[in-house]
mmCIF file of C-alpha atoms in Angstrom:
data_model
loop_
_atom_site.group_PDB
_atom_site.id
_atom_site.type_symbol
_atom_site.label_atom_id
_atom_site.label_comp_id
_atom_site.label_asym_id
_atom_site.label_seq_id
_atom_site.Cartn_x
_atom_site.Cartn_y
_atom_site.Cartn_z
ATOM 1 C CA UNK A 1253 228.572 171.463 -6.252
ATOM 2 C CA UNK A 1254 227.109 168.145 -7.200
ATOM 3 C CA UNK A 1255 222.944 167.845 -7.506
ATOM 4 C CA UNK A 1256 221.574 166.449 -4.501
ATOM 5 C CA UNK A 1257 218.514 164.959 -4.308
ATOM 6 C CA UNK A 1258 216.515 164.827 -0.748
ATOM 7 C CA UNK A 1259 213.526 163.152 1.155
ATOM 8 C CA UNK A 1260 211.709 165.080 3.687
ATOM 9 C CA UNK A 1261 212.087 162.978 7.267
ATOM 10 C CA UNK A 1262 208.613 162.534 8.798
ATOM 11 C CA UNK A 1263 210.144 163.412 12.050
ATOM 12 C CA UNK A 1264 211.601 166.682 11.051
ATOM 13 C CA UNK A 1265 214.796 166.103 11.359
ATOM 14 C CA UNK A 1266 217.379 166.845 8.354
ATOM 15 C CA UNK A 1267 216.491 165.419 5.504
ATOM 16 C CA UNK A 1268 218.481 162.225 3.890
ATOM 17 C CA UNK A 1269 219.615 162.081 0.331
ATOM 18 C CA UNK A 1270 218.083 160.120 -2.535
ATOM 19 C CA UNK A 1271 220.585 157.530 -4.252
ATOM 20 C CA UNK A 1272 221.418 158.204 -7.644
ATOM 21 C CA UNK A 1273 220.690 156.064 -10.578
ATOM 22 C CA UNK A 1274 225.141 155.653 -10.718
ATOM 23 C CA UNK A 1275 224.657 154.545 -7.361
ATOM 24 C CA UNK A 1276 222.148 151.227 -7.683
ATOM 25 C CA UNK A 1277 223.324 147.549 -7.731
ATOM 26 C CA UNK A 1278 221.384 144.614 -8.607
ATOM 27 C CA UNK A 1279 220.445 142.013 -5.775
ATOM 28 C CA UNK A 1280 222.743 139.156 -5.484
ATOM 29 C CA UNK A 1281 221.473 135.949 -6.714
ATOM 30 C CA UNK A 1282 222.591 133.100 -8.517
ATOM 31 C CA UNK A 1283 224.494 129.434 -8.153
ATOM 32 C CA UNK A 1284 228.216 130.920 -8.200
ATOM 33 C CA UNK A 1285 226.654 133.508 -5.547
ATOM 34 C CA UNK A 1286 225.454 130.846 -3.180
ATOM 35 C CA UNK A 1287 228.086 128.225 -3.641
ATOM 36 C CA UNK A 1288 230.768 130.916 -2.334
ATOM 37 C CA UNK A 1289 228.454 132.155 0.518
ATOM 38 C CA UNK A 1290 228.395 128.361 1.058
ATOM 39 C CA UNK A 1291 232.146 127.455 1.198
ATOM 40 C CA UNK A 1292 232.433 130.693 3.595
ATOM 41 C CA UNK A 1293 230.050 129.223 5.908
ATOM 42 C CA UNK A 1294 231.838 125.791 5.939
ATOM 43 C CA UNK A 1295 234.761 126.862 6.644
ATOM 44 C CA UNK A 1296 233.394 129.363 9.712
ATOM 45 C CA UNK A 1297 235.205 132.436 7.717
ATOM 46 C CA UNK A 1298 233.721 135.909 8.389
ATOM 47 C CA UNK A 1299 234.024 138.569 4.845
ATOM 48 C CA UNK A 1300 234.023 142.460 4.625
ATOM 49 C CA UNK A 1301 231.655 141.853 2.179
ATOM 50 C CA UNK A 1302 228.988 140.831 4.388
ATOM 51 C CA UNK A 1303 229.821 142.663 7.616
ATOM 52 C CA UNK A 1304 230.626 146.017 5.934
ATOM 53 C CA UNK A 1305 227.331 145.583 3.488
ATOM 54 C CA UNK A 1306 229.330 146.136 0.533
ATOM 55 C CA UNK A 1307 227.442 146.812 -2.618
ATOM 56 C CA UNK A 1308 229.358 144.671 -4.758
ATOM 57 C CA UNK A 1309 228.951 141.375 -3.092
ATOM 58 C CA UNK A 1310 226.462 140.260 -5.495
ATOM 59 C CA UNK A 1311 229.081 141.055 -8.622
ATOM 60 C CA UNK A 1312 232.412 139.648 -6.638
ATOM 61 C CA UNK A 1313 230.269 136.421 -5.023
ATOM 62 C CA UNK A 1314 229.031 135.596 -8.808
ATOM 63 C CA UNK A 1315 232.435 136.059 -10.099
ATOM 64 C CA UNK A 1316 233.747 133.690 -6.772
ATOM 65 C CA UNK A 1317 235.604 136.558 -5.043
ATOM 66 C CA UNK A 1318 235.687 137.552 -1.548
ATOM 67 C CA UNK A 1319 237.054 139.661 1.387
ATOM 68 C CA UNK A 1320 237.997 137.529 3.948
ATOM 69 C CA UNK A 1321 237.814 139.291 7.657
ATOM 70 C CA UNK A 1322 240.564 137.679 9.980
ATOM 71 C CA UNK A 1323 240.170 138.049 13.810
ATOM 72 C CA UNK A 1324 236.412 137.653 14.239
ATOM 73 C CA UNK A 1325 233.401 139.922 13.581
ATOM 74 C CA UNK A 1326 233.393 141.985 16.247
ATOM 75 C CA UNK A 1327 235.285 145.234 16.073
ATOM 76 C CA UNK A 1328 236.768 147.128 19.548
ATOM 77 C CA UNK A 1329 236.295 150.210 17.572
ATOM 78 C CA UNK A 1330 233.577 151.919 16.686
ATOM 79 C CA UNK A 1331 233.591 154.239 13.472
ATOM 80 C CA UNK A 1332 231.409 156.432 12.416
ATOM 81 C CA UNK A 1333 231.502 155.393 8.632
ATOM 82 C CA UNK A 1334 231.662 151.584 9.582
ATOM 83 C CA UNK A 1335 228.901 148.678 9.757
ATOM 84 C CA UNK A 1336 230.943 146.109 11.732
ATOM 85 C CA UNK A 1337 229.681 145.206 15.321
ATOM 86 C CA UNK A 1338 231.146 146.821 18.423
ATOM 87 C CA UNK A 1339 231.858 145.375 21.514
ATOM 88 C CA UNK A 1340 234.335 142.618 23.318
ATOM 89 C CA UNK A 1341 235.862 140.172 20.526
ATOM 90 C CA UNK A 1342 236.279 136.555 20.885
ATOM 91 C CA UNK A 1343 239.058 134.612 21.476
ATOM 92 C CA UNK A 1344 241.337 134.049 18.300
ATOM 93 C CA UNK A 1345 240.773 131.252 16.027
ATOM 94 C CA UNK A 1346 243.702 129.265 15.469
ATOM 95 C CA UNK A 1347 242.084 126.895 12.731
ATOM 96 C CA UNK A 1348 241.233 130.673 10.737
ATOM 97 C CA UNK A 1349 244.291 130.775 8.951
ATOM 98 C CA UNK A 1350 243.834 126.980 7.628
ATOM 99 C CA UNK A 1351 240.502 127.875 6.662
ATOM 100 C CA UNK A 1352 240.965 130.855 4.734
ATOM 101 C CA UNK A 1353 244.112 129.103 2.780
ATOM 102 C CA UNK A 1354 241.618 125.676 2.278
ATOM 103 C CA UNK A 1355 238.961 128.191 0.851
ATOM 104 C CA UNK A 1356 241.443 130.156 -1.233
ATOM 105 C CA UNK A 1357 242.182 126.881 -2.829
ATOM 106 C CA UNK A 1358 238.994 125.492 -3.306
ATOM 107 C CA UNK A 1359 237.573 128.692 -5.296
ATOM 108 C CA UNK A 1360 240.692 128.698 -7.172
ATOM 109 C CA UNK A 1361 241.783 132.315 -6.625
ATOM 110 C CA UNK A 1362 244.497 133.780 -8.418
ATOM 111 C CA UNK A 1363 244.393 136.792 -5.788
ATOM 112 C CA UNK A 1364 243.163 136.716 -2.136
ATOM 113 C CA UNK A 1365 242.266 139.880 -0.201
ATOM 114 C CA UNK A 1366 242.442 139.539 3.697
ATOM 115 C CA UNK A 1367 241.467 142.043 6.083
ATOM 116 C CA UNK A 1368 240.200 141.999 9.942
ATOM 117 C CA UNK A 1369 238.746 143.934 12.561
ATOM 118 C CA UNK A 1370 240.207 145.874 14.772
ATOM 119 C CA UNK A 1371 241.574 143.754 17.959
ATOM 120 C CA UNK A 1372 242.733 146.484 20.220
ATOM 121 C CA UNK A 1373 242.585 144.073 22.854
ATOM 122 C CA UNK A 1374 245.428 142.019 21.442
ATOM 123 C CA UNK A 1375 248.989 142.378 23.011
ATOM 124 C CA UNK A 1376 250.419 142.411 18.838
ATOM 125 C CA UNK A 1377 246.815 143.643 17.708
ATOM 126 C CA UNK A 1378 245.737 140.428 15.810
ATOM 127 C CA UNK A 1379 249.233 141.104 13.472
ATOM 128 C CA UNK A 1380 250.869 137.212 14.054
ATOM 129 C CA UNK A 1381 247.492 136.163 12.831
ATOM 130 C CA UNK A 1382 247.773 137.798 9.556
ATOM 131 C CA UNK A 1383 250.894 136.444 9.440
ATOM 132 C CA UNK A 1384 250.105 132.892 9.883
ATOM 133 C CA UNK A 1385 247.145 133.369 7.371
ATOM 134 C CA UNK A 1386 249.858 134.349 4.929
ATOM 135 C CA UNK A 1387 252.304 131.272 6.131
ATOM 136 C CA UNK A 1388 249.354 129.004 5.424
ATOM 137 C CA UNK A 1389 248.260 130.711 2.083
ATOM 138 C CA UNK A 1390 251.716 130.148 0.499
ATOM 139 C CA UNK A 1391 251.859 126.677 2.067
ATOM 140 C CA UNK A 1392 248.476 125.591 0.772
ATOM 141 C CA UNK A 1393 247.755 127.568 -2.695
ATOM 142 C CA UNK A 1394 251.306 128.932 -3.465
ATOM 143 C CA UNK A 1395 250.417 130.158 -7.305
ATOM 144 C CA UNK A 1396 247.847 132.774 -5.205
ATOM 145 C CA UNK A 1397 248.901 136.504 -4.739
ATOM 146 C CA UNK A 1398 247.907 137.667 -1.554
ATOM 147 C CA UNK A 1399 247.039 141.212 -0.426
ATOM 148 C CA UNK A 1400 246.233 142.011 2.997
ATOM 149 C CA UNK A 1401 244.121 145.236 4.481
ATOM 150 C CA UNK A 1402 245.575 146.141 8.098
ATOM 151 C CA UNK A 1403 244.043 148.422 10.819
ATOM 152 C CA UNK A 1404 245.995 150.730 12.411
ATOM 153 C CA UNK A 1405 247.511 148.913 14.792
ATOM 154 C CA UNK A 1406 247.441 151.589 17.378
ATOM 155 C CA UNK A 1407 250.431 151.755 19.547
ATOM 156 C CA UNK A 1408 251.990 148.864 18.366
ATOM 157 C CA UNK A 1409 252.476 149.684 14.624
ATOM 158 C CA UNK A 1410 255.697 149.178 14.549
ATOM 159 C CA UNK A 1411 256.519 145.622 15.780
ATOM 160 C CA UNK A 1412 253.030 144.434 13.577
ATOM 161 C CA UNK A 1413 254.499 145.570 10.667
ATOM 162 C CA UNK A 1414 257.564 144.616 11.002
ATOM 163 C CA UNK A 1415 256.532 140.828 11.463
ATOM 164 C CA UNK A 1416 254.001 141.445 8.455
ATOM 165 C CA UNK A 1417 256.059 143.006 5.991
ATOM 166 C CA UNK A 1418 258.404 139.985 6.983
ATOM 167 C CA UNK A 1419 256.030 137.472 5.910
ATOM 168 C CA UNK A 1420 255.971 139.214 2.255
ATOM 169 C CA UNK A 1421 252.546 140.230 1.098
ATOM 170 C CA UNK A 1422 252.205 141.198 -2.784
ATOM 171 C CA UNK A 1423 250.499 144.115 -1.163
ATOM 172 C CA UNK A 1424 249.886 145.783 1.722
ATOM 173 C CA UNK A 1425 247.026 147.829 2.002
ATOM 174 C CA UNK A 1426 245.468 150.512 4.761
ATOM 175 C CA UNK A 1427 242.932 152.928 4.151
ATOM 176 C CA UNK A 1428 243.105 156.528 5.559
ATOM 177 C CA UNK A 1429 239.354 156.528 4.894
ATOM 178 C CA UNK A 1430 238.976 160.289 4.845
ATOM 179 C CA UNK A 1431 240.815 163.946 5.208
ATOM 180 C CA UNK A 1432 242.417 164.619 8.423
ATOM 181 C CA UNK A 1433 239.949 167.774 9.377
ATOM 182 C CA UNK A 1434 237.134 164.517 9.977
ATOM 183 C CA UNK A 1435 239.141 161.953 11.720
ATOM 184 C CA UNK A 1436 237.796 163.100 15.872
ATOM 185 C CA UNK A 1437 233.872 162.646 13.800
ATOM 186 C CA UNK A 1438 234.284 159.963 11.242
ATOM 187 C CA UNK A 1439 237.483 157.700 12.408
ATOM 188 C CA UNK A 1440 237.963 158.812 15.970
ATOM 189 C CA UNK A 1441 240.232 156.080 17.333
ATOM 190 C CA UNK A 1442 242.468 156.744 14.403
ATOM 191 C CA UNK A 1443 244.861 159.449 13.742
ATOM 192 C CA UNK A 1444 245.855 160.167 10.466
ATOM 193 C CA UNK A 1445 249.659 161.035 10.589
ATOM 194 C CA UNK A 1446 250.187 157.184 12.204
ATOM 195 C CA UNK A 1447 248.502 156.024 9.570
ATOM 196 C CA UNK A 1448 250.771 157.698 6.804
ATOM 197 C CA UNK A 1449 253.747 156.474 9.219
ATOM 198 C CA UNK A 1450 252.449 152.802 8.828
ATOM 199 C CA UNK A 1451 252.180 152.977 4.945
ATOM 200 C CA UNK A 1452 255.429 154.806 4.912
ATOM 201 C CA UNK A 1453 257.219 152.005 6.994
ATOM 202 C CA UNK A 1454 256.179 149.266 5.104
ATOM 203 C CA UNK A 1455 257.587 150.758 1.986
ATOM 204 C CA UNK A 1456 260.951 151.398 3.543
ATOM 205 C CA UNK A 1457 261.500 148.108 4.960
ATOM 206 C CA UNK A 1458 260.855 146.371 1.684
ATOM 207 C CA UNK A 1459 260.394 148.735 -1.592
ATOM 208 C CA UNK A 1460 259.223 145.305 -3.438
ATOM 209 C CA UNK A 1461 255.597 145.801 -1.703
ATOM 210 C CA UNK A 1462 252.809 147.263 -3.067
ATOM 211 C CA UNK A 1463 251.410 149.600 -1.144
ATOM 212 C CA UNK A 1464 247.867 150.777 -1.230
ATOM 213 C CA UNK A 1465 245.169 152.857 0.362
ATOM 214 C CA UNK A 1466 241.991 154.826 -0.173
ATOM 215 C CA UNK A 1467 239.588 157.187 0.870
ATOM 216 C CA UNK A 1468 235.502 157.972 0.686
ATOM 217 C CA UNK A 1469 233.703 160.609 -0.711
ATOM 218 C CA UNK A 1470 230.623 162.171 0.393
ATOM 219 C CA UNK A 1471 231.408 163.027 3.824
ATOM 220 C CA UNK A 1472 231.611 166.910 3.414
ATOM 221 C CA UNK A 1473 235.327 166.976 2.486
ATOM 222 C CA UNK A 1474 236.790 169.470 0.462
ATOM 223 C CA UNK A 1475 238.035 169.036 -3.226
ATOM 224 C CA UNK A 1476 241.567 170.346 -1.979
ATOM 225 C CA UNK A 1477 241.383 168.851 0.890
ATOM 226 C CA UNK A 1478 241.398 165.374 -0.889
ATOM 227 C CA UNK A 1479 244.489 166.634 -3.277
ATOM 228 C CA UNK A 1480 246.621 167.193 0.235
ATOM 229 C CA UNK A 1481 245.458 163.500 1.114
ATOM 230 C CA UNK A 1482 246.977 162.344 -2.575
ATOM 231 C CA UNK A 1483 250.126 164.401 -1.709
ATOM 232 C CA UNK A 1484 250.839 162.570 2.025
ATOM 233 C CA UNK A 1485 250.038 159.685 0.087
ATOM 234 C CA UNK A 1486 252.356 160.243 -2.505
ATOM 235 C CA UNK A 1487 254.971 161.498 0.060
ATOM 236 C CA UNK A 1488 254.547 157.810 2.071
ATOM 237 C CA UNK A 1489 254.974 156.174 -1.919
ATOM 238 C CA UNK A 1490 251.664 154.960 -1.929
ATOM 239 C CA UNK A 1491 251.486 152.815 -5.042
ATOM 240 C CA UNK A 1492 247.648 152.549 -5.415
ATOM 241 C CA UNK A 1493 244.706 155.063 -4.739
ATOM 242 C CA UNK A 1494 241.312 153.923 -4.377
ATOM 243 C CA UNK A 1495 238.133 156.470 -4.079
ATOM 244 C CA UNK A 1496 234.882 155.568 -3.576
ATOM 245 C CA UNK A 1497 231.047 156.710 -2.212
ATOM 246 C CA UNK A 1498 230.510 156.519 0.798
ATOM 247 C CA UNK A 1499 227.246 154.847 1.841
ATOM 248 C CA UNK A 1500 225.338 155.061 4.705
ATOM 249 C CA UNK A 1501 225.018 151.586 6.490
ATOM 250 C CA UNK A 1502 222.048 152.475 9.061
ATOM 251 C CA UNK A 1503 220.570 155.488 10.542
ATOM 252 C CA UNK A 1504 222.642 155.075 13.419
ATOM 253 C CA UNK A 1505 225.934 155.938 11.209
ATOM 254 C CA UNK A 1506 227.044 159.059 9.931
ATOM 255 C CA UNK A 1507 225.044 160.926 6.918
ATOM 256 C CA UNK A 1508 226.051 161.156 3.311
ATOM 257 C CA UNK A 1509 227.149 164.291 3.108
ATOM 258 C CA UNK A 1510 227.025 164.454 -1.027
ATOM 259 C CA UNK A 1511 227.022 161.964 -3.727
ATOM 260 C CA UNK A 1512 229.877 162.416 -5.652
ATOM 261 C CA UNK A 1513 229.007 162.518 -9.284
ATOM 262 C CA UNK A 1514 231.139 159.645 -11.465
ATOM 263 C CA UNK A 1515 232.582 162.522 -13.606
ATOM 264 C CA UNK A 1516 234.175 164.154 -10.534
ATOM 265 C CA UNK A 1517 235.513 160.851 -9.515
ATOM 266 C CA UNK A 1518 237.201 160.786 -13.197
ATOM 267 C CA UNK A 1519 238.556 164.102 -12.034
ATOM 268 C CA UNK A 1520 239.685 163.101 -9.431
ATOM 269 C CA UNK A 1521 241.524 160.163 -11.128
ATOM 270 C CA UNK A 1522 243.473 162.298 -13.654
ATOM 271 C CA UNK A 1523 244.671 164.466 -10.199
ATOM 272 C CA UNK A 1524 246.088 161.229 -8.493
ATOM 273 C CA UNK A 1525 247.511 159.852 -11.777
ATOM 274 C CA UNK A 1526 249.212 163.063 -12.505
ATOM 275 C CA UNK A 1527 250.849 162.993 -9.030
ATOM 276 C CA UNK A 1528 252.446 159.824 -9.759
ATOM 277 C CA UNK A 1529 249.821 157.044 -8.427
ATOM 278 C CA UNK A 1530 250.985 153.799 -10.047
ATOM 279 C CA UNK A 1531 247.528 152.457 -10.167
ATOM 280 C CA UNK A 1532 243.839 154.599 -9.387
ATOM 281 C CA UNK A 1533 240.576 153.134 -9.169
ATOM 282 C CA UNK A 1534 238.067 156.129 -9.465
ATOM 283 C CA UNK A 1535 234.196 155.588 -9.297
ATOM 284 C CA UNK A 1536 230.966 155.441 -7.031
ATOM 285 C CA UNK A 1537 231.057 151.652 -6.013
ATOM 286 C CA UNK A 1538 235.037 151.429 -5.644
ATOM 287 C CA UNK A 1539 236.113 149.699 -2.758
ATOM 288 C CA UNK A 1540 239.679 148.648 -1.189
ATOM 289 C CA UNK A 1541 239.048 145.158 -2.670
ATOM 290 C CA UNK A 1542 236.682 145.612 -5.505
ATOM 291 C CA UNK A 1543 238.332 143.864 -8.897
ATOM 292 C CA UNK A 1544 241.561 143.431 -6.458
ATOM 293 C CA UNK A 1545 243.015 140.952 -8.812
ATOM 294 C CA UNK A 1546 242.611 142.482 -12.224
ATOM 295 C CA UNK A 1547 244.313 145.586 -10.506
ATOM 296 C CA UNK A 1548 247.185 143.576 -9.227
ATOM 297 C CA UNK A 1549 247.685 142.548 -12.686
ATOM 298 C CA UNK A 1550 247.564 146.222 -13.479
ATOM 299 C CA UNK A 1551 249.937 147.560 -11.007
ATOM 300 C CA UNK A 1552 253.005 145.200 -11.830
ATOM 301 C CA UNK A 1553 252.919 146.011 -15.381
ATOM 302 C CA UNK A 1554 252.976 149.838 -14.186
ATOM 303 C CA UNK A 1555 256.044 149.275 -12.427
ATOM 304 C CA UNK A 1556 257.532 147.121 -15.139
ATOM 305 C CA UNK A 1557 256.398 150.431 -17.865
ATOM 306 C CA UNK A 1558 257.372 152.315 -15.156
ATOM 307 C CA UNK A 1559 261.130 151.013 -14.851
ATOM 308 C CA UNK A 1560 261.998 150.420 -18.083
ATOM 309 C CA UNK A 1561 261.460 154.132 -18.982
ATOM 310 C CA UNK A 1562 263.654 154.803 -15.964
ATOM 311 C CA UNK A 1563 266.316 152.625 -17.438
ATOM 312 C CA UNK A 1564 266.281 154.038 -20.491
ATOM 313 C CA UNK A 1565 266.581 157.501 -19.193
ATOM 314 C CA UNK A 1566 269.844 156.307 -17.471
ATOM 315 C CA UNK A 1567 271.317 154.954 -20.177
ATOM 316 C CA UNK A 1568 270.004 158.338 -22.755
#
């Protein structure tokens, strides 16, 4: 078990954990910070960054990266785990994916990450807009790798990714979040297995795309019930594993169960890459998008390693 460090709650209920030294980030601050919190604001775009209280905002705004969240800030979900708002969404944008491509451009990015809320009220769940965000992207910034980070797209998986996967991210990316034992407490409109379907389809309708997805730590799951996750992932040929802390966003989300020391993470790591993970990205403060582009980088010279040992096997 990892050391856990508590504070007493004046009201007596359980107590809440202390967070590590591994676990601190320095505020953001700075002219690179505020001139891309700027261009978001002109151009009305929404980011994960801000709406899921990320830690590393202050590290990816300095460095002029960002999460750009599709669809609105309102979520018609409500997770356990998550620090978006709940409730009715407004209507889509249809200048959004203009926007996001204009911004792309202006802060140069050699990699975009593009996520949304969840739109169950959608007839396609919000999947034609992340389409015509990655129509406009190509249009607008064409030298810019794109990687997108879907919901679930409950009951209508299979059309959204169909048109999605048509459109031709560099990556496509969905998080299981968790081990299937906490989905009805932690990710209750979710259900795992459709989830590994999703990642699974997108792979066989066009090998070429990354996939990607990733889970948190901390929530009371079990060391070997995070190597079964790593196995369905590897069974769905999930290219890239991400693990990360979980952090509480407010008292009115689910506890931190345990912070994960970073030397279990690096355990962890050595599991996944064992199993065949092209890519793994280990540590307290990893996130889906965190260093997204340096990792991209990573990945395709994987597979490039990666096949040319399988073509010199063949030819052995």
């Amino acid at each position: 078990m990892n050391e856990i460090t508590k504070i007493a709650s004046p009201s007596g209920e359980s107590p809440r954990l202390r967070k590590p030294d591994w676990i601190r980030v320095k505020a953001p601050m700075g002219r690179a910070f505020d001139e891309t919190r700027k261009l978001m604001r002109e151009h009305k775009l929404n980011t994960v960054c801000e709406e899921a209280a990320c830690p590393n905002i202050g590290e990816c705004w300095t460095k002029k990266h960002a999460t750009v969240m599709i669809l609105g800030d309102v979520c018609t979900r409500a997770c356990a785990f998550c620090n978006v708002k709940t409730g009715m969404p407004m209507a889509v944008d249809l200048n959004e994916p203009q926007h996001t491509a204009d911004a792309a451009a202006k802060l140069g990015l050699e990699h975009i990450v593009v996520t949304s809320v969840d739109r169950d009220d959608l007839a396609d769940g919000g999947a034609s807009q992340f389409v015509k965000v990655i129509e406009a992207l190509r249009r607008t910034t064409p030298q810019t790798t794109i990687e997108i980070l879907t919901p679930d797209f409950r009951n209508k998986a299979d059309a959204a990714v169909e048109a999605i996967v048509a459109a031709r991210p560099d990556v496509y990316n969905h998080n299981l979040e968790t081990v299937p034992r906490l989905y009805p407490t932690i990710r209750p409109g979710a259900r795992y297995y459709a989830s590994l379907r999703l990642l699974e389809s997108v792979k066989r309708q066009d090998p070429s795309i990354f996939t990607k997805s990733g889970i948190m730590l901390g929530l009371s799951e079990a060391r070997l019930e995070v190597h079964q996750v790593m196995d369905d992932m590897r069974s769905a040929d999930v290219d890239f594993l991400t693990m990360g802390q979980y952090l509480q966003p407010t008292t009115k989300h689910v506890k931190v169960s345990e912070f994960v020391k970073p030397q279990a993470f690096d355990a962890y790591a050595s599991i996944a890459r064992a199993k065949g993970f092209l890519l793994v990205a280990s540590s307290p403060l990893t996130r889906s998008s965190y260093h997204a582009g340096d990792d991209f980088a990573k990945m395709q010279q994987a597979r490039e390693e990666k096949l040319a040992r399988a073509g010199q096997s063949a030819s052995a």
